[in-house]
C-alpha atoms as a printed R data frame, in Angstrom:
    type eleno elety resid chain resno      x       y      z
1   ATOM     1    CA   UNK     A     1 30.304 -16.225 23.234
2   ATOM     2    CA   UNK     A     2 27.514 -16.554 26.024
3   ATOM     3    CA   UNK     A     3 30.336 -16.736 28.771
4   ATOM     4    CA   UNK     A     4 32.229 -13.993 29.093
5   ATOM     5    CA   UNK     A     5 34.222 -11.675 32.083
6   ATOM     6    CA   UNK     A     6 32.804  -8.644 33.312
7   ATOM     7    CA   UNK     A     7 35.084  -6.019 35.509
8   ATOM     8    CA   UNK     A     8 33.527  -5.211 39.229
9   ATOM     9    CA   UNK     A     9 34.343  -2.113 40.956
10  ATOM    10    CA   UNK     A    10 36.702  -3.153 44.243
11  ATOM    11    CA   UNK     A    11 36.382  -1.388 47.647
12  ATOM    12    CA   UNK     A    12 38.199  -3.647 49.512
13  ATOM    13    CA   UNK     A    13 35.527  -5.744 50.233
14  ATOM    14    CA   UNK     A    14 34.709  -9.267 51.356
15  ATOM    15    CA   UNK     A    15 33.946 -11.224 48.260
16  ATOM    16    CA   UNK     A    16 30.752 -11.874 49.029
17  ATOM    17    CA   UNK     A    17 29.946  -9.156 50.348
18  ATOM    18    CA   UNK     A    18 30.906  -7.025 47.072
19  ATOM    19    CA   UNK     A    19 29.167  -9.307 44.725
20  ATOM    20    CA   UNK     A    20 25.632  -8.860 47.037
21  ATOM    21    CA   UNK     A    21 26.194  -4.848 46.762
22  ATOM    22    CA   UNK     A    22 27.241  -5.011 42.702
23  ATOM    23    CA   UNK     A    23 24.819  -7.077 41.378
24  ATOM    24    CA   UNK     A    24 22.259  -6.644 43.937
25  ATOM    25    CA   UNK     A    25 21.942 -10.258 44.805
26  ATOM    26    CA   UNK     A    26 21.545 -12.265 48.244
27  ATOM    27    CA   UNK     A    27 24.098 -13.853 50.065
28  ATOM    28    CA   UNK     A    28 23.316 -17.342 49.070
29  ATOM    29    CA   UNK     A    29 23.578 -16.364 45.646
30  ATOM    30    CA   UNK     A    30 27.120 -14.766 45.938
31  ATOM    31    CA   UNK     A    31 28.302 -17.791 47.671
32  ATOM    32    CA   UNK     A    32 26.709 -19.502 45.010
33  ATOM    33    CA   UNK     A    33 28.977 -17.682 42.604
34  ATOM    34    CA   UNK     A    34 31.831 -18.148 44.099
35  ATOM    35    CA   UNK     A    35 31.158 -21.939 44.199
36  ATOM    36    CA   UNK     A    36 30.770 -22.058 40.622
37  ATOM    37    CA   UNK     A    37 34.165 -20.553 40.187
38  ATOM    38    CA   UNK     A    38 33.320 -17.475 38.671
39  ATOM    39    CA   UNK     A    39 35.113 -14.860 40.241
40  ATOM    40    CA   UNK     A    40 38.450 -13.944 39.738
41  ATOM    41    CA   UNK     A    41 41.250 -11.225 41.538
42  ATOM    42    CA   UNK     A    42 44.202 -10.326 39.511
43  ATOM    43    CA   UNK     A    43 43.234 -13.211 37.253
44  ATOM    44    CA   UNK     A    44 43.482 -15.707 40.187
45  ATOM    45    CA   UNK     A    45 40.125 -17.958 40.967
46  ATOM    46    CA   UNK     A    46 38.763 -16.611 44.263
47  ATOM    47    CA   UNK     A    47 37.427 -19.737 46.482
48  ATOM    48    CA   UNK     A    48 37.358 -18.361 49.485
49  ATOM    49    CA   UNK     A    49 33.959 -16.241 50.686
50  ATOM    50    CA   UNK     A    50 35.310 -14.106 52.840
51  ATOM    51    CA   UNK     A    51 38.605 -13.164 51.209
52  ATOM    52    CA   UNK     A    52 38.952  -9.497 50.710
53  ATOM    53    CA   UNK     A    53 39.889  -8.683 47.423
54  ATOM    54    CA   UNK     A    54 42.453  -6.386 46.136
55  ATOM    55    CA   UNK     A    55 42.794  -5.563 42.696
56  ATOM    56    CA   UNK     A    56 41.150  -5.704 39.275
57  ATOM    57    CA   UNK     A    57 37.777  -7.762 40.010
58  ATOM    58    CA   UNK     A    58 36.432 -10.128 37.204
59  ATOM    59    CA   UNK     A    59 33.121 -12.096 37.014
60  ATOM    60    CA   UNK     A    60 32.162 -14.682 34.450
61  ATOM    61    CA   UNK     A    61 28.534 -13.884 33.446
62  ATOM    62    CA   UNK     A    62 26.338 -15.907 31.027
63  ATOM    63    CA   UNK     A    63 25.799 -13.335 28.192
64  ATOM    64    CA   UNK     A    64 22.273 -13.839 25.859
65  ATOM    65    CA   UNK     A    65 22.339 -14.227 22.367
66  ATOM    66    CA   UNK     A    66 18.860 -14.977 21.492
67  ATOM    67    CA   UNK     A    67 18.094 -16.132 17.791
68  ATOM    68    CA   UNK     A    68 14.751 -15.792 18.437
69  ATOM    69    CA   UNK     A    69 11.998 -18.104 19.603
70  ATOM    70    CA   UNK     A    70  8.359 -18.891 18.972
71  ATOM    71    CA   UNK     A    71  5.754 -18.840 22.412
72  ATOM    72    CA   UNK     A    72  3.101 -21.119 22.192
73  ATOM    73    CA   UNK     A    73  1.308 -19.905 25.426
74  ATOM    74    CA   UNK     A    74  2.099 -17.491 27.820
75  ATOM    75    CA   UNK     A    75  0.503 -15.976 31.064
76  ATOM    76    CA   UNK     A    76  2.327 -14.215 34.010
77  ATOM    77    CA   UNK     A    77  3.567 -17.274 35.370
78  ATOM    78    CA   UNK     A    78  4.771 -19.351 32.773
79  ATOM    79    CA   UNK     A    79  5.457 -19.740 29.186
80  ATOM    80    CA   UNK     A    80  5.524 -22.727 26.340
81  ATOM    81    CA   UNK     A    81  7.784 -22.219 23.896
82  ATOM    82    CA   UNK     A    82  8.920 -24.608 20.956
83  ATOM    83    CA   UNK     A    83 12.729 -26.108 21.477
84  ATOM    84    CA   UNK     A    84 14.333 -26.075 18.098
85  ATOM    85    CA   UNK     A    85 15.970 -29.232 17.444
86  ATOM    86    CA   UNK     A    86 19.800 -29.623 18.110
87  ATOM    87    CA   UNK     A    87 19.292 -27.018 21.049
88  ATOM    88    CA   UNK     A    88 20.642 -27.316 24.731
89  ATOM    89    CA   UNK     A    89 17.686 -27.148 27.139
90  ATOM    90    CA   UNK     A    90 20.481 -25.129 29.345
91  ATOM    91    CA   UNK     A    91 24.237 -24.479 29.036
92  ATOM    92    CA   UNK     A    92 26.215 -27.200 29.142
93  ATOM    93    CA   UNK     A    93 29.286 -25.501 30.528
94  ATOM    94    CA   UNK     A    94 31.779 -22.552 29.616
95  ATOM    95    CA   UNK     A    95 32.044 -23.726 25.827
96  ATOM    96    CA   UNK     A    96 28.238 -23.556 25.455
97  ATOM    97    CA   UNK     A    97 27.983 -20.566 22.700
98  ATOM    98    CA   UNK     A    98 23.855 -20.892 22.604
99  ATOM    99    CA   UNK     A    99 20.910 -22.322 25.034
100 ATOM   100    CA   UNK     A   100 17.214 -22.046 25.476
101 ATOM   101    CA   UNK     A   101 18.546 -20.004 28.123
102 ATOM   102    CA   UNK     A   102 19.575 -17.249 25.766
103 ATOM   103    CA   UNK     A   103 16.060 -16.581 25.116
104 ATOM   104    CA   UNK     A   104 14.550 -17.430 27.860
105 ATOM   105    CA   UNK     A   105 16.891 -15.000 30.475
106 ATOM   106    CA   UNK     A   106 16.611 -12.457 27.192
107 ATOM   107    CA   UNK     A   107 12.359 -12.779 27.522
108 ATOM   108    CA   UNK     A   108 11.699 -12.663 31.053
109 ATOM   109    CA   UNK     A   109 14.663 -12.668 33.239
110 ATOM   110    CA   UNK     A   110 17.351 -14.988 34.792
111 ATOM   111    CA   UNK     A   111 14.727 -16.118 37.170
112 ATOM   112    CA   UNK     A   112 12.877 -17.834 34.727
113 ATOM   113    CA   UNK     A   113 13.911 -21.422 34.031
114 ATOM   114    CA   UNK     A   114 13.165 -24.378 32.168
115 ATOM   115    CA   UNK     A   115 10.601 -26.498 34.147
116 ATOM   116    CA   UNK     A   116 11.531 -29.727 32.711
117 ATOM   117    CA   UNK     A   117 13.913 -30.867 29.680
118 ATOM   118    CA   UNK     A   118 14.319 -32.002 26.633
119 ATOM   119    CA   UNK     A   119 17.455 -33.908 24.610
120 ATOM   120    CA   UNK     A   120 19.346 -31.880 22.814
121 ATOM   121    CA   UNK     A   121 18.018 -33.301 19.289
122 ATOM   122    CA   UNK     A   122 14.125 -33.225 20.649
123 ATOM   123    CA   UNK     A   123 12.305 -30.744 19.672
124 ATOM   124    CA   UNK     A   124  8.589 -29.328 21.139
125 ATOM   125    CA   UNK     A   125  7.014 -27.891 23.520
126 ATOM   126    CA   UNK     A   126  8.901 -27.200 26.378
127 ATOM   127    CA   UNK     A   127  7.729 -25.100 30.084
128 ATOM   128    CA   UNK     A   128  9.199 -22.226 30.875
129 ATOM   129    CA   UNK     A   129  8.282 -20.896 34.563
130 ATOM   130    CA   UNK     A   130  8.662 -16.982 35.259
131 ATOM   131    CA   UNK     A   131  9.997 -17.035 38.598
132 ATOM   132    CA   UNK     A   132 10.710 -19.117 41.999
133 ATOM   133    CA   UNK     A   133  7.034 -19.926 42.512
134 ATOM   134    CA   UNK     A   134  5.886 -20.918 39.353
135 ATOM   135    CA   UNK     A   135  9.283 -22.857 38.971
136 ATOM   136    CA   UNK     A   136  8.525 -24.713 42.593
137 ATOM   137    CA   UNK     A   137  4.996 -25.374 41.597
138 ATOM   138    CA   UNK     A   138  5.845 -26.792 37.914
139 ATOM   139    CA   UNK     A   139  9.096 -28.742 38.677
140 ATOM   140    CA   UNK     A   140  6.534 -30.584 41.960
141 ATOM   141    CA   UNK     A   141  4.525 -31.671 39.455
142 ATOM   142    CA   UNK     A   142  6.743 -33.167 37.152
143 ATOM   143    CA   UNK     A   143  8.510 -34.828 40.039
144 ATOM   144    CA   UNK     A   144  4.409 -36.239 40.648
145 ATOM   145    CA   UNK     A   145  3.423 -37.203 37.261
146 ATOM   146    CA   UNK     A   146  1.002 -34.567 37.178
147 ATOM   147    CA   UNK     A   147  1.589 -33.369 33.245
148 ATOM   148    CA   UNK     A   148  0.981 -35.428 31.070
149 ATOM   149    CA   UNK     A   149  3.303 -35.537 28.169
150 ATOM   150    CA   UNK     A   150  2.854 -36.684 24.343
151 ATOM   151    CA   UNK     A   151  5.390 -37.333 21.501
152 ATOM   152    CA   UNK     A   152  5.255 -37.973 18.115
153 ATOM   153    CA   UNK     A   153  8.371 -39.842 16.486
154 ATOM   154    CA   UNK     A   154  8.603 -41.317 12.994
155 ATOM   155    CA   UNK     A   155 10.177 -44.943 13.853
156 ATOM   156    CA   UNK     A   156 11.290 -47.793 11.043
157 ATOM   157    CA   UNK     A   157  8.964 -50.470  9.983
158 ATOM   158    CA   UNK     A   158  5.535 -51.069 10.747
159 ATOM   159    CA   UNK     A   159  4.403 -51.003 14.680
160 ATOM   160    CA   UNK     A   160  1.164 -52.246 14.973
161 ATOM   161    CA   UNK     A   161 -2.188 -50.058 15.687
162 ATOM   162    CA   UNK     A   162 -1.744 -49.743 19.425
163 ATOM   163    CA   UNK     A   163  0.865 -50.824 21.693
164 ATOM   164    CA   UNK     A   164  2.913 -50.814 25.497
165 ATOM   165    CA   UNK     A   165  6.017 -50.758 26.426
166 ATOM   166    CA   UNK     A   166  6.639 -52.175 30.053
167 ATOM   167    CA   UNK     A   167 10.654 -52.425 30.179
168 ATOM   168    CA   UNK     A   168 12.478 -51.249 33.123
169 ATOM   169    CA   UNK     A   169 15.415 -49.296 32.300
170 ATOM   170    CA   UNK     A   170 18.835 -47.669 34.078
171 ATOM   171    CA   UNK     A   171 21.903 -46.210 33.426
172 ATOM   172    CA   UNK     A   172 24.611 -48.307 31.374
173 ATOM   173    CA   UNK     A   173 27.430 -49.129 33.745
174 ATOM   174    CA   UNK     A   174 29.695 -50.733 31.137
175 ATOM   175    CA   UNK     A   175 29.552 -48.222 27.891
176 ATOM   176    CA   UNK     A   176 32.667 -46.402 28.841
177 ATOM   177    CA   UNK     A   177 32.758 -42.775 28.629
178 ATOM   178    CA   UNK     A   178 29.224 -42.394 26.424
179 ATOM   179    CA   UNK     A   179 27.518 -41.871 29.929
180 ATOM   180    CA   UNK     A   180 24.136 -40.426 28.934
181 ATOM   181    CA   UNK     A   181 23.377 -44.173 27.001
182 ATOM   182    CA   UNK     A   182 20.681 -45.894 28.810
183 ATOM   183    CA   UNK     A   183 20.059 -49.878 28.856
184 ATOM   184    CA   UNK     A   184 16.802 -52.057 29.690
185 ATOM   185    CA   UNK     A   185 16.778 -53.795 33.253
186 ATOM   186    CA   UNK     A   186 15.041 -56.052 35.515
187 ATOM   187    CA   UNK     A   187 16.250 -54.164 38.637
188 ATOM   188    CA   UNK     A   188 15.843 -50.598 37.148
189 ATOM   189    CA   UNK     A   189 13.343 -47.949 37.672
190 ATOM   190    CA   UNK     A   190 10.217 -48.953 36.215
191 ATOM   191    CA   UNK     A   191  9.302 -47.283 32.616
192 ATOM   192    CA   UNK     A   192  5.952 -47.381 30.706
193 ATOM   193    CA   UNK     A   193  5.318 -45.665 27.641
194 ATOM   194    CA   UNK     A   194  1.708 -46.690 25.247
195 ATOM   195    CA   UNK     A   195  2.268 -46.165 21.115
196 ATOM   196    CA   UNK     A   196 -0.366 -45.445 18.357
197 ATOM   197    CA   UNK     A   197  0.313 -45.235 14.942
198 ATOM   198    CA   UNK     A   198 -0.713 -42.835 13.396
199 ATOM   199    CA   UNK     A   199  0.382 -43.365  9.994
200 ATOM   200    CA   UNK     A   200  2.618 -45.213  7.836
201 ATOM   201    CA   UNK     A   201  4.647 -44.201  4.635
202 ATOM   202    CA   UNK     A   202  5.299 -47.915  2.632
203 ATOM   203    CA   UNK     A   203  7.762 -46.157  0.555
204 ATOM   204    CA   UNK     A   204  9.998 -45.146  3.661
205 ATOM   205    CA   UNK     A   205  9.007 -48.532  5.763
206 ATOM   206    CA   UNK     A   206  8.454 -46.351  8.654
207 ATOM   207    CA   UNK     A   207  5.618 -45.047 10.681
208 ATOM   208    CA   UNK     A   208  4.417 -42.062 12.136
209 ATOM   209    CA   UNK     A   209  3.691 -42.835 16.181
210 ATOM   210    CA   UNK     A   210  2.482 -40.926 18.809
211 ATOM   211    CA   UNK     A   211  3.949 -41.694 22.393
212 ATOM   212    CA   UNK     A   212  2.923 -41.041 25.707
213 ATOM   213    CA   UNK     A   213  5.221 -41.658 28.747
214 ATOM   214    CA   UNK     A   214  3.278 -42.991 32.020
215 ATOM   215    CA   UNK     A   215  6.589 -42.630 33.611
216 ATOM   216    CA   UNK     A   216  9.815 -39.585 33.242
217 ATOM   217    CA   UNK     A   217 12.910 -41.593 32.770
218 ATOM   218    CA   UNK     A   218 16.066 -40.295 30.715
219 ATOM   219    CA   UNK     A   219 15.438 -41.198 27.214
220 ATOM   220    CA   UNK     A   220 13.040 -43.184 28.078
221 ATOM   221    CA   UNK     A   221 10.714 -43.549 24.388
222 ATOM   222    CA   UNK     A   222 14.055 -43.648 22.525
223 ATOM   223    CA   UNK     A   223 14.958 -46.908 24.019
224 ATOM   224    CA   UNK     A   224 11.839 -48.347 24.873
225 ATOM   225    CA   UNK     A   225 11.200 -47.745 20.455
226 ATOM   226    CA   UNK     A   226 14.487 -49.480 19.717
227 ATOM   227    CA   UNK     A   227 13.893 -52.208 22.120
228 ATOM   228    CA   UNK     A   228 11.227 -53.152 20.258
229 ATOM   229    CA   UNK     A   229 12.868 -52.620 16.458
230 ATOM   230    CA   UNK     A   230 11.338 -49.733 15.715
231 ATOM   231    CA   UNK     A   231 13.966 -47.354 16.490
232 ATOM   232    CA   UNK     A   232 13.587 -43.531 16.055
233 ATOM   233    CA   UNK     A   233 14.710 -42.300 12.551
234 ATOM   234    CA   UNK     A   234 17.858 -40.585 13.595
235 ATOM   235    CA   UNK     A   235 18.606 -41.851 16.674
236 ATOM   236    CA   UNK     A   236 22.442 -40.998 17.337
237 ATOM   237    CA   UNK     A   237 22.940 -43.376 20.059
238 ATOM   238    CA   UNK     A   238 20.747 -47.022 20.406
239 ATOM   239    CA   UNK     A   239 22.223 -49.470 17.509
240 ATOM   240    CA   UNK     A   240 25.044 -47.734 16.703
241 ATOM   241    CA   UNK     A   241 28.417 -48.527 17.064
242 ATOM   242    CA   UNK     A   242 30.321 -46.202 19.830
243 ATOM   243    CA   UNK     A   243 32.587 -44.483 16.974
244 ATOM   244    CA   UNK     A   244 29.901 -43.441 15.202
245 ATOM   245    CA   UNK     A   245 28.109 -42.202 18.759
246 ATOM   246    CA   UNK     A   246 31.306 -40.289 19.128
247 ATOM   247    CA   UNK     A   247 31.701 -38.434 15.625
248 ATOM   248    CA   UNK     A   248 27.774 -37.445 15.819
249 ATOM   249    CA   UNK     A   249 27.772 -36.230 19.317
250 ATOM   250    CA   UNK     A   250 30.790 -34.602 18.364
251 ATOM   251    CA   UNK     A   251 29.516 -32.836 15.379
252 ATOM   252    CA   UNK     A   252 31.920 -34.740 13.207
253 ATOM   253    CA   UNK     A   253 29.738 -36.624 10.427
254 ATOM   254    CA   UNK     A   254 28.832 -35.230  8.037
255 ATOM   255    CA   UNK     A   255 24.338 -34.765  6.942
256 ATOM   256    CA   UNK     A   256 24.897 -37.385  4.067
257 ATOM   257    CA   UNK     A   257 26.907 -39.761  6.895
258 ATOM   258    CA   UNK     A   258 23.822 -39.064  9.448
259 ATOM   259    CA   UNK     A   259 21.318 -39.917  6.725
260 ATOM   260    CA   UNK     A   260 23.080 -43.526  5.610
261 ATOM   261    CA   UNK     A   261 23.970 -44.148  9.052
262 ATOM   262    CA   UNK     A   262 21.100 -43.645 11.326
263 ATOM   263    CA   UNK     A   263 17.916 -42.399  8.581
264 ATOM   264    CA   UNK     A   264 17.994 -38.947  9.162
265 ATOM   265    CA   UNK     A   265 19.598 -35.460  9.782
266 ATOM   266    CA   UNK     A   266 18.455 -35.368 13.178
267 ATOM   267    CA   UNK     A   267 16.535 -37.284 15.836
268 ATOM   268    CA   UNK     A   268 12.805 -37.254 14.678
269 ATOM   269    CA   UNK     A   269 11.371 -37.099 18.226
270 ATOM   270    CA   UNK     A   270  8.928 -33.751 18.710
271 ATOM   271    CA   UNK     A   271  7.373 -32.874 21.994
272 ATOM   272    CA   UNK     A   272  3.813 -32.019 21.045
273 ATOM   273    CA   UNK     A   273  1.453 -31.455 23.867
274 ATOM   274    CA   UNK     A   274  1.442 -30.886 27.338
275 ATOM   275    CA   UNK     A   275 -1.842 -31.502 29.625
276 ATOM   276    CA   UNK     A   276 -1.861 -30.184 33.395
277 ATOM   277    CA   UNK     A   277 -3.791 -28.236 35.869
278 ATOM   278    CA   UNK     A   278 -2.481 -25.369 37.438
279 ATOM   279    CA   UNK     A   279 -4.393 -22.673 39.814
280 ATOM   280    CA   UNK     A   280 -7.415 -24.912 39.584
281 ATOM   281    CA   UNK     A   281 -7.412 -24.442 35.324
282 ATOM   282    CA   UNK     A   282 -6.652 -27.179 32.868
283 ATOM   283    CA   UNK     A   283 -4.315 -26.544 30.134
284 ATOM   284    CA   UNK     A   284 -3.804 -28.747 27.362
285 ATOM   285    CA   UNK     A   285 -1.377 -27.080 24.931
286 ATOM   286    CA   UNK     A   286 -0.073 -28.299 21.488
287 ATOM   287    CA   UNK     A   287  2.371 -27.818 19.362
288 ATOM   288    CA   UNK     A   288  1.297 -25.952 16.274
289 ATOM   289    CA   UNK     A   289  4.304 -27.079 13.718
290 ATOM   290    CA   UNK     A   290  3.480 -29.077 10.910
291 ATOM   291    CA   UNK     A   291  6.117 -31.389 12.495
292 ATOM   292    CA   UNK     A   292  5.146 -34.745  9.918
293 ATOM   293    CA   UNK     A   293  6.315 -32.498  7.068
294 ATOM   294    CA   UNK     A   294  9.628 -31.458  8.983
295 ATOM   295    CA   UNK     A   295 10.100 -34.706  9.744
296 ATOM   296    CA   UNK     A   296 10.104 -35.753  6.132
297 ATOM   297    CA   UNK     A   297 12.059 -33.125  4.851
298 ATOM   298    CA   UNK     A   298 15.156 -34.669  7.294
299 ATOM   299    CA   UNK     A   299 15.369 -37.654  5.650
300 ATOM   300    CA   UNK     A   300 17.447 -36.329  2.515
């Protein structure tokens, strides 16, 4: 298990003060750890910074288990690496058993971070910066629509050559507990993705298309492709009914369910390149998986 409890050595100490002289951390980060409610005194949560602790001295500490991972690019402040699908972008909370964070702390660090994310069923590229600078610089340009993203997605039916998408969307307000679902709207945040096909399989009634988001919003390409009936093969959320949202998010259907119920074994979204300048160099970087046959291979 990634989370587990580590014993601390106890002087008497503030609590703060004797997490910044174990671990060798600032102060902001051991009141950062305390926050998060990871340190515990004879078993009892300690919430208060300056309480001086007496006793047997636990912390909960994210523990790697990397799997392994492959790197795209790499240079000393960054990294591209290729998300798997069906992998967390980060933990999730304390019943999280695997991240990208298990390789990424176990490659360079617990500075390093994921600069931007990715659903849990996308897989691609996804930007990995080093440390605090790199992270700063990377997550500003995000935030600025300064990299520009592309997909590729095998969708049902037949889109046509080239095409827009210019559909406001937000978050559902009505869906009950499913919070992550997201709905098209007049008075949301404005969303623009542009489509080509790329190719299309008449036997399957579905095409291969390549997206590109002008604009960063939460599932944004999912629901702009279902909104106009070509929704991603896979797709364990838009069109289906909330019992069947439930049972896949919770890992309870079964491949041969996933298959007849939404096309596939997984989502069929891939991230595959990712365009940017950084320290006055362009960088256009691309996936290198053969990710049309992988997508064929989930559909059975």
């Amino acid at each position: 298990m990634p989370y587990i409890k580590i014993k601390l050595s106890n002087n008497g100490k503030k609590a703060f003060k004797l997490l910044m002289d174990e671990l060798k951390i600032s102060i902001s980060q051991a009141q950062k750890l305390i926050d998060k409610k990871r340190l515990f005194c004879n078993g009892n949560l300690v919430e208060e910074k300056n309480q001086f602790l007496d006793g047997l001295v636990e912390l909960i500490v994210y523990q790697n288990e990397p799997k392994g991972i492959e790197i795209v690019y790499e240079n000393e402040d960054f990294a591209v690496i290729e998300k798997p699908s069906g992998v967390l972008s980060h933990p999730n909370g304390r019943n999280c058993t695997y991240s990208l964070c298990d390789e990424i702390w176990h490659l360079w660090g617990e500075k390093a971070c994921v600069a931007h994310r990715l659903d849990k069923e996308t897989s691609g590229l996804i930007l990995v910066a080093k440390h605090k600078f790199a992270q700063i610089e990377l997550k500003t340009m995000f935030e600025k629509r300064l990299v520009q993203k592309s997909y590729l997605a095998l969708v049902e039916g037949k889109t046509k050559a080239q095409f827009r998408v210019d559909e406001s969307m937000d978050l559902a307000k009505d869906y009950d507990n499913v919070k992550t679902r997201m709905c098209i709207c007049k008075n949301g945040k404005k969303a623009i993705t542009d489509f080509q096909s790329l190719e299309f399989f008449e036997n399957l009634n579905a095409s291969l298309v390549l997206a590109k988001p002008l604009t960063g919003r939460q599932h944004q390409i999912r629901l702009h492709l279902f909104h106009v009936k070509h929704k991603i093969l896979g797709e364990p959320l838009y069109g289906l009914e909330k019992i069947q949202i439930e049972q896949i998010l919770d890992g309870k259907m079964s491949e041969t369910e996933r298959i007849q119920t939404t096309g596939a074994k997984r989502l069929l979204l891939h991230s595959f390149s990712l365009e940017f300048k950084y320290k006055n160099k362009n960088f256009l970087i691309q996936s290198q998986k053969n990710i049309k046959d992988e997508f064929l291979e989930n559909l059975s």
